Amino acid sequence: MKALVLGSTGAVGRHIVESLIDNHEIQEIHVFVRRQVTYTSPKVTVHIVNFDEPREWAHLVTGDILFSAMGTNRKQAGSKEAQWTVDYTYQYEMARIAAQNGVKKYGLVSSLGANPKSKFFYMSMKGQLEEVILELPFEAIVIVRPATLIREEPKLVERISCAVLGVINKARVLMSQEPVKTADVAKVLVSATMGGQQYGISIIENETIHERVGYFKA
């Protein structure tokens, strides 16, 4: 199989690539990035593209499955408009072109609380992206909605929020918001998209991510 990855340099995206490298069903992995990155695996081909000019790279978006984990935050992007471009426009354009080019399966990293009608910009943006993705003619679509992500080297604010939620969740409160490791999100998405979901739509909420991670470790 040939897999395509958008957002491969991000917290979850890196683990998606690692999972695909270790998967014997995958012979080729094509990552689409804005700047040069290096992978040691011969499976990986890097495409440096200008996401604002899809006509220049649309012909490269061919394969069996597309994983999309691109994202930024408002501080990094500089504005809501710039964040929208990365989180919504780039991801939708890649998905649209992939579907048009015959890619059959699609896996998306979304967010807990994604809702197009949300009053919160981030949740609304994620919900609107899900909405348009679900209209594309993929044979199978898997969307994961993780809560707070635990990175390998978390920032201070992430460590604090994870610690607070961890204490709360010892009392079995807010289990749906329990922080989840980026590697586990990637593992669940890859497993569900490649193996468990052959046709139709599957939306995996945060609680289910934790349940499935438990199955892996059992």
C-alpha positions as a Python dict, from the first residue, in 0.01 Angstrom:
ca = {
    (1, 'M'): (0, 0, 0),
    (2, 'K'): (98, 360, -57),
    (3, 'A'): (23, 607, 223),
    (4, 'L'): (19, 986, 210),
    (5, 'V'): (74, 1200, 519),
    (6, 'L'): (-6, 1568, 572),
    (7, 'G'): (129, 1724, 891),
    (8, 'S'): (409, 1470, 931),
    (9, 'T'): (630, 1707, 1132),
    (10, 'G'): (366, 1774, 1398),
    (11, 'A'): (316, 1610, 1736),
    (12, 'V'): (82, 1337, 1609),
    (13, 'G'): (202, 1335, 1250),
    (14, 'R'): (553, 1220, 1344),
    (15, 'H'): (407, 917, 1518),
    (16, 'I'): (180, 843, 1223),
    (17, 'V'): (486, 819, 1000),
    (18, 'E'): (665, 599, 1254),
    (19, 'S'): (365, 366, 1273),
    (20, 'L'): (350, 343, 895),
    (21, 'I'): (722, 270, 867),
    (22, 'D'): (674, -23, 1106),
    (23, 'N'): (368, -152, 920),
    (24, 'H'): (452, -432, 676),
    (25, 'E'): (145, -352, 462),
    (26, 'I'): (290, -13, 370),
    (27, 'Q'): (553, -8, 96),
    (28, 'E'): (558, 368, 27),
    (29, 'I'): (503, 671, 249),
    (30, 'H'): (480, 1013, 85),
    (31, 'V'): (490, 1314, 316),
    (32, 'F'): (397, 1666, 210),
    (33, 'V'): (581, 1944, 391),
    (34, 'R'): (672, 2310, 356),
    (35, 'R'): (1041, 2266, 434),
    (36, 'Q'): (1300, 1991, 412),
    (37, 'V'): (1286, 1707, 663),
    (38, 'T'): (1492, 1391, 673),
    (39, 'Y'): (1380, 1035, 734),
    (40, 'T'): (1611, 735, 760),
    (41, 'S'): (1357, 488, 624),
    (42, 'P'): (1377, 413, 250),
    (43, 'K'): (998, 387, 253),
    (44, 'V'): (961, 764, 293),
    (45, 'T'): (956, 1013, 6),
    (46, 'V'): (948, 1383, 99),
    (47, 'H'): (762, 1634, -117),
    (48, 'I'): (836, 2001, -42),
    (49, 'V'): (535, 2194, -165),
    (50, 'N'): (372, 2535, -158),
    (51, 'F'): (30, 2456, -13),
    (52, 'D'): (-104, 2782, -155),
    (53, 'E'): (-46, 2647, -509),
    (54, 'P'): (-221, 2307, -524),
    (55, 'R'): (-199, 2293, -903),
    (56, 'E'): (178, 2249, -866),
    (57, 'W'): (152, 1931, -655),
    (58, 'A'): (-195, 1785, -714),
    (59, 'H'): (-53, 1516, -944),
    (60, 'L'): (157, 1381, -657),
    (61, 'V'): (-145, 1308, -436),
    (62, 'T'): (-205, 949, -544),
    (63, 'G'): (-212, 635, -334),
    (64, 'D'): (-432, 417, -116),
    (65, 'I'): (-473, 615, 203),
    (66, 'L'): (-429, 973, 327),
    (67, 'F'): (-359, 1068, 688),
    (68, 'S'): (-409, 1434, 780),
    (69, 'A'): (-268, 1572, 1104),
    (70, 'M'): (-174, 1927, 1008),
    (71, 'G'): (-239, 2198, 1262),
    (72, 'T'): (-113, 2509, 1433),
    (73, 'N'): (-227, 2751, 1700),
    (74, 'R'): (-317, 3117, 1678),
    (75, 'K'): (8, 3232, 1841),
    (76, 'Q'): (222, 3042, 1593),
    (77, 'A'): (4, 3137, 1296),
    (78, 'G'): (-23, 3503, 1393),
    (79, 'S'): (-398, 3542, 1341),
    (80, 'K'): (-727, 3354, 1320),
    (81, 'E'): (-717, 3387, 944),
    (82, 'A'): (-372, 3235, 918),
    (83, 'Q'): (-469, 2952, 1154),
    (84, 'W'): (-778, 2883, 942),
    (85, 'T'): (-559, 2858, 632),
    (86, 'V'): (-339, 2588, 789),
    (87, 'D'): (-597, 2393, 987),
    (88, 'Y'): (-885, 2413, 743),
    (89, 'T'): (-790, 2524, 392),
    (90, 'Y'): (-470, 2322, 347),
    (91, 'Q'): (-620, 2006, 495),
    (92, 'Y'): (-941, 2033, 295),
    (93, 'E'): (-760, 2100, -33),
    (94, 'M'): (-534, 1798, 16),
    (95, 'A'): (-834, 1579, 100),
    (96, 'R'): (-1036, 1708, -195),
    (97, 'I'): (-753, 1642, -438),
    (98, 'A'): (-685, 1298, -289),
    (99, 'A'): (-1050, 1196, -332),
    (100, 'Q'): (-1048, 1334, -685),
    (101, 'N'): (-733, 1130, -761),
    (102, 'G'): (-887, 806, -640),
    (103, 'V'): (-745, 771, -288),
    (104, 'K'): (-986, 535, -110),
    (105, 'K'): (-926, 589, 263),
    (106, 'Y'): (-883, 897, 478),
    (107, 'G'): (-782, 947, 842),
    (108, 'L'): (-811, 1285, 1016),
    (109, 'V'): (-684, 1411, 1351),
    (110, 'S'): (-957, 1647, 1472),
    (111, 'S'): (-1030, 1757, 1828),
    (112, 'L'): (-1249, 1688, 2127),
    (113, 'G'): (-1553, 1916, 2103),
    (114, 'A'): (-1534, 1969, 1727),
    (115, 'N'): (-1866, 2126, 1629),
    (116, 'P'): (-1937, 2358, 1336),
    (117, 'K'): (-2188, 2548, 1552),
    (118, 'S'): (-1954, 2597, 1846),
    (119, 'K'): (-1908, 2950, 1978),
    (120, 'F'): (-1536, 2879, 2015),
    (121, 'F'): (-1329, 2948, 1704),
    (122, 'Y'): (-1107, 2638, 1727),
    (123, 'M'): (-1392, 2393, 1789),
    (124, 'S'): (-1602, 2552, 1518),
    (125, 'M'): (-1313, 2537, 1269),
    (126, 'K'): (-1252, 2169, 1342),
    (127, 'G'): (-1623, 2095, 1314),
    (128, 'Q'): (-1653, 2276, 983),
    (129, 'L'): (-1354, 2084, 848),
    (130, 'E'): (-1511, 1753, 952),
    (131, 'E'): (-1835, 1858, 785),
    (132, 'V'): (-1681, 1919, 442),
    (133, 'I'): (-1452, 1615, 466),
    (134, 'L'): (-1752, 1389, 523),
    (135, 'E'): (-1896, 1507, 192),
    (136, 'L'): (-1596, 1380, -5),
    (137, 'P'): (-1627, 1044, -188),
    (138, 'F'): (-1376, 839, 13),
    (139, 'E'): (-1471, 476, 66),
    (140, 'A'): (-1374, 501, 433),
    (141, 'I'): (-1323, 799, 663),
    (142, 'V'): (-1190, 779, 1019),
    (143, 'I'): (-1185, 1086, 1242),
    (144, 'V'): (-1023, 1087, 1586),
    (145, 'R'): (-1113, 1353, 1841),
    (146, 'P'): (-844, 1356, 2109),
    (147, 'A'): (-852, 1579, 2415),
    (148, 'T'): (-536, 1746, 2551),
    (149, 'L'): (-234, 1592, 2383),
    (150, 'I'): (60, 1466, 2586),
    (151, 'R'): (375, 1519, 2385),
    (152, 'E'): (715, 1355, 2434),
    (153, 'E'): (847, 1688, 2558),
    (154, 'P'): (537, 1878, 2673),
    (155, 'K'): (539, 2252, 2728),
    (156, 'L'): (485, 2384, 3083),
    (157, 'V'): (120, 2475, 3028),
    (158, 'E'): (55, 2129, 2884),
    (159, 'R'): (223, 1960, 3181),
    (160, 'I'): (10, 2162, 3422),
    (161, 'S'): (-320, 2095, 3243),
    (162, 'C'): (-241, 1724, 3211),
    (163, 'A'): (-153, 1703, 3581),
    (164, 'V'): (-476, 1878, 3684),
    (165, 'L'): (-693, 1659, 3463),
    (166, 'G'): (-506, 1354, 3583),
    (167, 'V'): (-596, 1431, 3944),
    (168, 'I'): (-960, 1495, 3853),
    (169, 'N'): (-982, 1175, 3652),
    (170, 'K'): (-865, 962, 3945),
    (171, 'A'): (-1215, 1021, 4075),
    (172, 'R'): (-1355, 907, 3738),
    (173, 'V'): (-1474, 1257, 3658),
    (174, 'L'): (-1432, 1410, 3310),
    (175, 'M'): (-1303, 1082, 3168),
    (176, 'S'): (-1399, 1203, 2822),
    (177, 'Q'): (-1139, 1479, 2865),
    (178, 'E'): (-853, 1266, 2993),
    (179, 'P'): (-524, 1368, 2824),
    (180, 'V'): (-392, 1127, 2564),
    (181, 'K'): (-42, 1062, 2432),
    (182, 'T'): (31, 1175, 2077),
    (183, 'A'): (178, 833, 1998),
    (184, 'D'): (-145, 666, 2111),
    (185, 'V'): (-360, 895, 1895),
    (186, 'A'): (-147, 804, 1594),
    (187, 'K'): (-159, 434, 1673),
    (188, 'V'): (-538, 430, 1705),
    (189, 'L'): (-589, 633, 1387),
    (190, 'V'): (-357, 417, 1177),
    (191, 'S'): (-503, 95, 1310),
    (192, 'A'): (-864, 204, 1257),
    (193, 'T'): (-810, 348, 911),
    (194, 'M'): (-602, 65, 774),
    (195, 'G'): (-762, -235, 937),
    (196, 'G'): (-1084, -174, 1122),
    (197, 'Q'): (-1259, 67, 888),
    (198, 'Q'): (-1309, -69, 536),
    (199, 'Y'): (-1617, 131, 434),
    (200, 'G'): (-1820, 417, 574),
    (201, 'I'): (-1753, 672, 847),
    (202, 'S'): (-1608, 622, 1194),
    (203, 'I'): (-1567, 898, 1451),
    (204, 'I'): (-1352, 796, 1746),
    (205, 'E'): (-1400, 1007, 2057),
    (206, 'N'): (-1139, 1058, 2327),
    (207, 'E'): (-1277, 791, 2561),
    (208, 'T'): (-1266, 535, 2281),
    (209, 'I'): (-906, 627, 2201),
    (210, 'H'): (-815, 535, 2559),
    (211, 'E'): (-1013, 212, 2539),
    (212, 'R'): (-838, 106, 2219),
    (213, 'V'): (-498, 191, 2359),
    (214, 'G'): (-582, -43, 2645),
    (215, 'Y'): (-652, -319, 2394),
    (216, 'F'): (-310, -266, 2235),
    (217, 'K'): (-139, -295, 2575),
    (218, 'A'): (-341, -593, 2697),
}
